[in-house]
Amino acid sequence: MNKIISNNPFYFGGVVRGKHFCNRKSEMATIQADLNNGINLLIYAPRRFGKTSLIENTLQQINKHHIFLDMMSITDEKEFINDYFNAISKSLYTTTDKLINFFKKVLNIRPNISVDFDQTGQAKYSLQFGISEQPDVFKEIVDIPNRYAIHQKKRVIVIFDEFQEIRRLGFEDKLRSAIQAHSDHVAYLFSGSKKSIMTQIFFDKTNAFYRSVKHVPVLPIDAESWIDYIRTGFRNFNKQIDPNHIHAILKISKGFPYYTQQIAYEIFQITAETCNDDHVQQAVSSILDREADLFLFEWENLSTNQKKALKLLINAGGKNIYRKETMEQFGLTNSTMKKAMGGLIVKDVIDLNPDGYYLQDPLFAYYLKNRF
Ligand SMILES: Nc1ncnc2c1ncn2[C@@H]1O[C@H](COP(=O)(O)OP(=O)(O)OP(=O)(O)O)[C@@H](O)[C@H]1O
Ligand SMILES: [Mg+2]
């Protein structure tokens, strides 16, 4: 494929690879070692935090078969079976003949397999089966990675991205019981962007997946790595940015990958040679203008008490938020505050770290702070 040349060294949107991919060294080393040892892993981080990029870049360095399924757009069990079957088929063998032969050898059912090729020659595999056959087909398909690993005498890695969707799909228990016998041959990585749901799935005693994984924390990328990355990006195009201005970016983005790239991108666009304070301000306000509708929508989605609690939280910097005088100032009582905080956590608007409560989306926090 021909490489498309960009006039800006920064990128925000989809998965980043190669020179666009910054740091994540320790996360990559942990994930690699654990998957190689057959440990099942759990990753959760807010939307656009770099989960898929981290997973893809890590897998590139692991010499093992891996199957990647994005569950975001799956609407029901039948679609899961077909999408998973397609993901499995595409990653196990390079030719359709070899694949069909393998399925003949290991499958106990004889489903109708069809394959379509798109314009780029990419194969898309699907299965035809009746509703009465669905339970058997489900079990057989979910078992393929294990049978393949035994057949090849080599561990297989399966990634379920956006796994929180399993809640909506309603076959969590069935999937868990189908894969729990795979531990010697298959390592699973469950990734998701809804912390509240992911922690419920994996840390609530009543759930099938309870404590079946090791959690790998994915933190914001550190300032030193960003300074190196952003300076190099500017230098490669004969432009300059000094660390002060990069710290100014990070003060707003908090090292959140998507926003750090987005702000760096905008600054780069308007900087002719050397970045100054005005460039940073201009870039941030044009991003805020663009995101305002989305933030307003998010704000309108909150109940009155949740709005009050969020104002309080921002005002107090996330600390001592249950102080009586502070709550009174914002028209909240101990119980309305608690309920509002619970709601904000379930909606994944806020989270708690050792420094106190904070908004998961740093730009939303910045936007609100400037409006109150
Ligand atoms: N390691 C990284 N270095 C530099 N930028 C990154 C990195 N990881 C993510 N980003 C930035 O964040 C954006 C989103 O990355 P990615 O799609 O991997 O996140 P995600 O968490 O999977 O998002 P989603 O929740 O939408 O699936 C990228 O386009 C890029 O701008
Ligand atoms: Mg993703």
mmCIF file of C-alpha atoms in Angstrom, residues 59-309:
data_model
loop_
_atom_site.group_PDB
_atom_site.id
_atom_site.type_symbol
_atom_site.label_atom_id
_atom_site.label_comp_id
_atom_site.label_asym_id
_atom_site.label_seq_id
_atom_site.Cartn_x
_atom_site.Cartn_y
_atom_site.Cartn_z
ATOM 1 C CA LEU A 59 0.307 -8.026 19.446
ATOM 2 C CA GLN A 60 2.568 -7.019 16.614
ATOM 3 C CA GLN A 61 5.495 -8.009 18.813
ATOM 4 C CA ILE A 62 4.095 -11.341 19.941
ATOM 5 C CA ASN A 63 4.816 -14.284 17.740
ATOM 6 C CA LYS A 64 1.513 -16.028 18.374
ATOM 7 C CA HIS A 65 -1.741 -16.489 16.580
ATOM 8 C CA HIS A 66 -4.199 -13.933 17.738
ATOM 9 C CA ILE A 67 -7.871 -13.389 17.096
ATOM 10 C CA PHE A 68 -9.291 -9.887 17.502
ATOM 11 C CA LEU A 69 -13.002 -9.231 17.868
ATOM 12 C CA ASP A 70 -14.464 -5.743 18.267
ATOM 13 C CA MET A 71 -17.813 -6.211 20.008
ATOM 14 C CA MET A 72 -19.012 -2.611 19.710
ATOM 15 C CA SER A 73 -21.384 -3.081 16.791
ATOM 16 C CA ILE A 74 -22.604 -6.613 17.545
ATOM 17 C CA THR A 75 -26.358 -6.648 18.081
ATOM 18 C CA ASP A 76 -27.222 -10.237 19.057
ATOM 19 C CA GLU A 77 -25.885 -13.746 19.649
ATOM 20 C CA LYS A 78 -26.198 -14.791 16.027
ATOM 21 C CA GLU A 79 -24.164 -11.819 14.896
ATOM 22 C CA PHE A 80 -21.584 -12.574 17.587
ATOM 23 C CA ILE A 81 -21.230 -16.136 16.288
ATOM 24 C CA ASN A 82 -20.760 -14.904 12.728
ATOM 25 C CA ASP A 83 -18.406 -12.033 13.540
ATOM 26 C CA TYR A 84 -16.330 -14.234 15.825
ATOM 27 C CA PHE A 85 -16.243 -16.979 13.232
ATOM 28 C CA ASN A 86 -15.061 -14.455 10.648
ATOM 29 C CA ALA A 87 -12.383 -13.085 12.993
ATOM 30 C CA ILE A 88 -11.196 -16.622 13.790
ATOM 31 C CA SER A 89 -11.159 -17.699 10.153
ATOM 32 C CA LYS A 90 -9.199 -14.681 8.993
ATOM 33 C CA SER A 91 -6.510 -15.071 11.586
ATOM 34 C CA LEU A 92 -5.850 -18.807 11.603
ATOM 35 C CA TYR A 93 -5.038 -19.760 8.026
ATOM 36 C CA THR A 94 -4.017 -17.761 5.001
ATOM 37 C CA THR A 95 -5.888 -19.893 2.482
ATOM 38 C CA THR A 96 -9.554 -20.871 2.422
ATOM 39 C CA ASP A 97 -8.692 -24.506 1.558
ATOM 40 C CA LYS A 98 -6.506 -24.966 4.615
ATOM 41 C CA LEU A 99 -9.157 -23.343 6.756
ATOM 42 C CA ILE A 100 -11.997 -25.552 5.523
ATOM 43 C CA ASN A 101 -9.828 -28.649 5.972
ATOM 44 C CA PHE A 102 -9.093 -27.653 9.530
ATOM 45 C CA PHE A 103 -12.778 -27.054 10.263
ATOM 46 C CA LYS A 104 -13.633 -30.470 8.800
ATOM 47 C CA LYS A 105 -11.115 -32.044 11.138
ATOM 48 C CA VAL A 106 -12.130 -30.328 14.363
ATOM 49 C CA LEU A 107 -15.779 -29.305 14.153
ATOM 50 C CA ASN A 108 -18.489 -31.673 15.358
ATOM 51 C CA ILE A 109 -21.087 -29.848 13.322
ATOM 52 C CA ARG A 110 -21.250 -29.292 9.586
ATOM 53 C CA PRO A 111 -22.456 -25.712 9.174
ATOM 54 C CA ASN A 112 -22.693 -24.090 5.772
ATOM 55 C CA ILE A 113 -19.665 -21.872 5.450
ATOM 56 C CA SER A 114 -19.650 -19.124 2.850
ATOM 57 C CA VAL A 115 -16.921 -16.743 1.928
ATOM 58 C CA ASP A 116 -17.195 -13.401 0.123
ATOM 59 C CA PHE A 117 -14.334 -11.271 -1.103
ATOM 60 C CA ASP A 118 -14.522 -7.504 -1.015
ATOM 61 C CA GLN A 119 -12.909 -5.143 -3.550
ATOM 62 C CA THR A 120 -9.526 -5.311 -1.843
ATOM 63 C CA GLY A 121 -9.588 -9.126 -1.932
ATOM 64 C CA GLN A 122 -10.300 -9.421 1.793
ATOM 65 C CA ALA A 123 -12.285 -12.524 2.679
ATOM 66 C CA LYS A 124 -15.398 -12.364 4.842
ATOM 67 C CA TYR A 125 -16.539 -15.680 6.253
ATOM 68 C CA SER A 126 -20.038 -16.421 7.466
ATOM 69 C CA LEU A 127 -22.121 -19.343 8.637
ATOM 70 C CA GLN A 128 -25.647 -20.375 7.817
ATOM 71 C CA PHE A 129 -27.552 -22.170 10.541
ATOM 72 C CA GLY A 130 -31.088 -22.425 11.868
ATOM 73 C CA ILE A 131 -32.207 -21.081 15.218
ATOM 74 C CA SER A 132 -32.479 -24.620 16.683
ATOM 75 C CA GLU A 133 -28.832 -25.260 15.832
ATOM 76 C CA GLN A 134 -27.651 -21.988 17.427
ATOM 77 C CA PRO A 135 -26.706 -23.377 20.874
ATOM 78 C CA ASP A 136 -24.490 -26.089 19.346
ATOM 79 C CA VAL A 137 -22.955 -23.709 16.811
ATOM 80 C CA PHE A 138 -22.180 -21.221 19.589
ATOM 81 C CA LYS A 139 -20.317 -23.847 21.615
ATOM 82 C CA GLU A 140 -18.413 -25.161 18.624
ATOM 83 C CA ILE A 141 -17.321 -21.748 17.356
ATOM 84 C CA VAL A 142 -16.238 -20.508 20.772
ATOM 85 C CA ASP A 143 -14.196 -23.695 21.152
ATOM 86 C CA ILE A 144 -12.245 -23.325 17.887
ATOM 87 C CA PRO A 145 -9.323 -21.275 19.311
ATOM 88 C CA ASN A 146 -8.734 -24.006 21.898
ATOM 89 C CA ARG A 147 -8.857 -26.804 19.335
ATOM 90 C CA TYR A 148 -6.571 -24.860 17.018
ATOM 91 C CA ALA A 149 -4.038 -24.303 19.821
ATOM 92 C CA ILE A 150 -4.050 -28.027 20.657
ATOM 93 C CA HIS A 151 -3.750 -28.890 16.972
ATOM 94 C CA GLN A 152 -0.809 -26.518 16.439
ATOM 95 C CA LYS A 153 0.711 -27.109 19.896
ATOM 96 C CA LYS A 154 0.957 -23.355 20.276
ATOM 97 C CA ARG A 155 -0.909 -20.943 22.504
ATOM 98 C CA VAL A 156 -3.544 -18.754 20.848
ATOM 99 C CA ILE A 157 -4.471 -15.256 22.019
ATOM 100 C CA VAL A 158 -8.028 -13.960 21.805
ATOM 101 C CA ILE A 159 -8.906 -10.288 22.244
ATOM 102 C CA PHE A 160 -12.438 -9.163 22.930
ATOM 103 C CA ASP A 161 -12.398 -5.383 22.460
ATOM 104 C CA GLU A 162 -15.308 -3.278 23.825
ATOM 105 C CA PHE A 163 -16.227 -6.284 25.938
ATOM 106 C CA GLN A 164 -18.675 -4.271 28.108
ATOM 107 C CA GLU A 165 -21.142 -4.886 25.257
ATOM 108 C CA ILE A 166 -21.542 -8.469 26.531
ATOM 109 C CA ARG A 167 -23.929 -7.003 29.137
ATOM 110 C CA ARG A 168 -26.291 -5.832 26.447
ATOM 111 C CA LEU A 169 -25.997 -9.087 24.525
ATOM 112 C CA GLY A 170 -26.950 -11.295 27.446
ATOM 113 C CA PHE A 171 -24.842 -14.436 27.002
ATOM 114 C CA GLU A 172 -22.144 -13.674 29.552
ATOM 115 C CA ASP A 173 -22.624 -16.903 31.538
ATOM 116 C CA LYS A 174 -22.695 -19.012 28.418
ATOM 117 C CA LEU A 175 -19.482 -17.492 27.079
ATOM 118 C CA ARG A 176 -17.737 -17.886 30.416
ATOM 119 C CA SER A 177 -18.646 -21.542 30.746
ATOM 120 C CA ALA A 178 -17.633 -22.198 27.142
ATOM 121 C CA ILE A 179 -14.153 -20.699 27.554
ATOM 122 C CA GLN A 180 -13.219 -21.623 31.091
ATOM 123 C CA ALA A 181 -11.737 -24.953 30.054
ATOM 124 C CA HIS A 182 -9.365 -23.177 27.632
ATOM 125 C CA SER A 183 -6.892 -21.908 30.195
ATOM 126 C CA ASP A 184 -4.041 -24.244 29.182
ATOM 127 C CA HIS A 185 -4.113 -23.251 25.535
ATOM 128 C CA VAL A 186 -5.767 -19.883 25.035
ATOM 129 C CA ALA A 187 -5.065 -16.535 26.710
ATOM 130 C CA TYR A 188 -7.921 -14.043 26.646
ATOM 131 C CA LEU A 189 -7.636 -10.271 26.781
ATOM 132 C CA PHE A 190 -10.835 -8.407 27.638
ATOM 133 C CA SER A 191 -10.747 -4.701 26.880
ATOM 134 C CA GLY A 192 -13.463 -2.150 27.524
ATOM 135 C CA SER A 193 -14.227 1.521 27.809
ATOM 136 C CA LYS A 194 -16.851 1.426 30.544
ATOM 137 C CA LYS A 195 -15.059 0.957 33.822
ATOM 138 C CA SER A 196 -18.284 0.652 35.810
ATOM 139 C CA ILE A 197 -19.526 -2.277 33.698
ATOM 140 C CA MET A 198 -16.127 -3.936 33.292
ATOM 141 C CA THR A 199 -15.484 -3.939 37.041
ATOM 142 C CA GLN A 200 -18.949 -5.338 37.668
ATOM 143 C CA ILE A 201 -18.359 -8.156 35.175
ATOM 144 C CA PHE A 202 -14.986 -9.124 36.613
ATOM 145 C CA PHE A 203 -15.103 -8.143 40.291
ATOM 146 C CA ASP A 204 -18.677 -8.781 41.342
ATOM 147 C CA LYS A 205 -18.934 -12.146 43.083
ATOM 148 C CA THR A 206 -22.272 -12.962 41.506
ATOM 149 C CA ASN A 207 -20.895 -12.758 37.970
ATOM 150 C CA ALA A 208 -19.628 -15.611 35.843
ATOM 151 C CA PHE A 209 -16.332 -13.881 35.024
ATOM 152 C CA TYR A 210 -15.589 -13.096 38.682
ATOM 153 C CA ARG A 211 -11.827 -12.896 39.272
ATOM 154 C CA SER A 212 -10.981 -14.739 36.087
ATOM 155 C CA VAL A 213 -8.463 -12.113 34.965
ATOM 156 C CA LYS A 214 -5.480 -9.992 35.917
ATOM 157 C CA HIS A 215 -6.139 -6.263 35.612
ATOM 158 C CA VAL A 216 -3.494 -4.268 33.714
ATOM 159 C CA PRO A 217 -3.838 -0.565 34.559
ATOM 160 C CA VAL A 218 -3.521 1.785 31.599
ATOM 161 C CA LEU A 219 -2.501 5.221 32.855
ATOM 162 C CA PRO A 220 -2.085 8.569 31.104
ATOM 163 C CA ILE A 221 1.212 8.790 29.184
ATOM 164 C CA ASP A 222 3.856 10.595 31.269
ATOM 165 C CA ALA A 223 5.078 14.155 30.636
ATOM 166 C CA GLU A 224 8.648 13.165 29.772
ATOM 167 C CA SER A 225 7.511 10.877 26.958
ATOM 168 C CA TRP A 226 5.137 13.505 25.582
ATOM 169 C CA ILE A 227 7.851 16.184 25.652
ATOM 170 C CA ASP A 228 10.139 13.952 23.658
ATOM 171 C CA TYR A 229 7.380 12.926 21.255
ATOM 172 C CA ILE A 230 5.972 16.410 20.628
ATOM 173 C CA ARG A 231 9.377 18.122 20.301
ATOM 174 C CA THR A 232 10.524 15.512 17.814
ATOM 175 C CA GLY A 233 7.310 15.970 15.820
ATOM 176 C CA PHE A 234 7.929 19.721 15.562
ATOM 177 C CA ARG A 235 11.636 19.347 14.834
ATOM 178 C CA ASN A 236 11.025 16.906 11.992
ATOM 179 C CA PHE A 237 9.240 19.733 10.198
ATOM 180 C CA ASN A 238 11.775 22.398 11.197
ATOM 181 C CA LYS A 239 9.489 23.941 13.805
ATOM 182 C CA GLN A 240 10.097 24.534 17.507
ATOM 183 C CA ILE A 241 8.127 24.056 20.695
ATOM 184 C CA ASP A 242 9.670 24.403 24.146
ATOM 185 C CA PRO A 243 8.824 22.217 27.162
ATOM 186 C CA ASN A 244 6.841 25.052 28.843
ATOM 187 C CA HIS A 245 4.296 24.980 26.075
ATOM 188 C CA ILE A 246 4.152 21.197 26.168
ATOM 189 C CA HIS A 247 3.477 21.416 29.915
ATOM 190 C CA ALA A 248 0.690 23.883 29.081
ATOM 191 C CA ILE A 249 -0.843 21.259 26.768
ATOM 192 C CA LEU A 250 -0.514 18.561 29.426
ATOM 193 C CA LYS A 251 -2.076 20.772 32.086
ATOM 194 C CA ILE A 252 -5.265 20.629 30.033
ATOM 195 C CA SER A 253 -5.022 17.136 28.512
ATOM 196 C CA LYS A 254 -3.592 15.504 31.684
ATOM 197 C CA GLY A 255 -1.640 13.200 29.363
ATOM 198 C CA PHE A 256 -4.876 11.773 27.928
ATOM 199 C CA PRO A 257 -3.573 10.521 24.547
ATOM 200 C CA TYR A 258 -6.364 11.634 22.224
ATOM 201 C CA TYR A 259 -6.524 15.186 23.548
ATOM 202 C CA THR A 260 -2.757 15.573 23.776
ATOM 203 C CA GLN A 261 -2.477 14.634 20.110
ATOM 204 C CA GLN A 262 -5.428 16.826 19.169
ATOM 205 C CA ILE A 263 -4.021 19.927 20.874
ATOM 206 C CA ALA A 264 -0.503 19.277 19.523
ATOM 207 C CA TYR A 265 -2.011 18.859 16.065
ATOM 208 C CA GLU A 266 -3.853 22.186 16.219
ATOM 209 C CA ILE A 267 -0.846 24.053 17.606
ATOM 210 C CA PHE A 268 1.344 22.622 14.880
ATOM 211 C CA GLN A 269 -1.131 23.773 12.222
ATOM 212 C CA ILE A 270 -1.003 27.416 13.331
ATOM 213 C CA THR A 271 2.687 27.602 14.243
ATOM 214 C CA ALA A 272 4.823 28.958 11.419
ATOM 215 C CA GLU A 273 8.189 28.427 13.151
ATOM 216 C CA THR A 274 8.141 28.665 16.954
ATOM 217 C CA CYS A 275 5.181 27.963 19.210
ATOM 218 C CA ASN A 276 4.195 30.773 21.610
ATOM 219 C CA ASP A 277 1.519 31.231 24.314
ATOM 220 C CA ASP A 278 -1.038 32.555 21.826
ATOM 221 C CA HIS A 279 -0.744 29.455 19.684
ATOM 222 C CA VAL A 280 -1.582 27.249 22.667
ATOM 223 C CA GLN A 281 -4.582 29.415 23.626
ATOM 224 C CA GLN A 282 -5.881 29.598 20.079
ATOM 225 C CA ALA A 283 -5.564 25.864 19.542
ATOM 226 C CA VAL A 284 -7.374 25.022 22.766
ATOM 227 C CA SER A 285 -10.218 27.446 22.176
ATOM 228 C CA SER A 286 -10.815 26.212 18.648
ATOM 229 C CA ILE A 287 -10.980 22.624 19.946
ATOM 230 C CA LEU A 288 -13.390 23.697 22.695
ATOM 231 C CA ASP A 289 -15.598 25.421 20.119
ATOM 232 C CA ARG A 290 -15.753 22.240 18.113
ATOM 233 C CA GLU A 291 -16.446 19.987 21.091
ATOM 234 C CA ALA A 292 -18.948 22.366 22.745
ATOM 235 C CA ASP A 293 -22.057 20.649 21.333
ATOM 236 C CA LEU A 294 -20.912 17.280 22.597
ATOM 237 C CA PHE A 295 -20.074 18.630 26.055
ATOM 238 C CA LEU A 296 -23.393 20.430 26.244
ATOM 239 C CA PHE A 297 -25.144 17.190 25.362
ATOM 240 C CA GLU A 298 -23.212 15.375 28.098
ATOM 241 C CA TRP A 299 -24.097 18.101 30.585
ATOM 242 C CA GLU A 300 -27.786 17.986 29.666
ATOM 243 C CA ASN A 301 -27.713 14.240 30.199
ATOM 244 C CA LEU A 302 -27.085 14.742 33.920
ATOM 245 C CA SER A 303 -29.732 15.135 36.627
ATOM 246 C CA THR A 304 -29.911 18.436 38.519
ATOM 247 C CA ASN A 305 -28.165 16.960 41.560
ATOM 248 C CA GLN A 306 -25.477 15.378 39.389
ATOM 249 C CA LYS A 307 -24.834 18.806 37.866
ATOM 250 C CA LYS A 308 -24.566 20.301 41.343
ATOM 251 C CA ALA A 309 -22.244 17.527 42.490
#
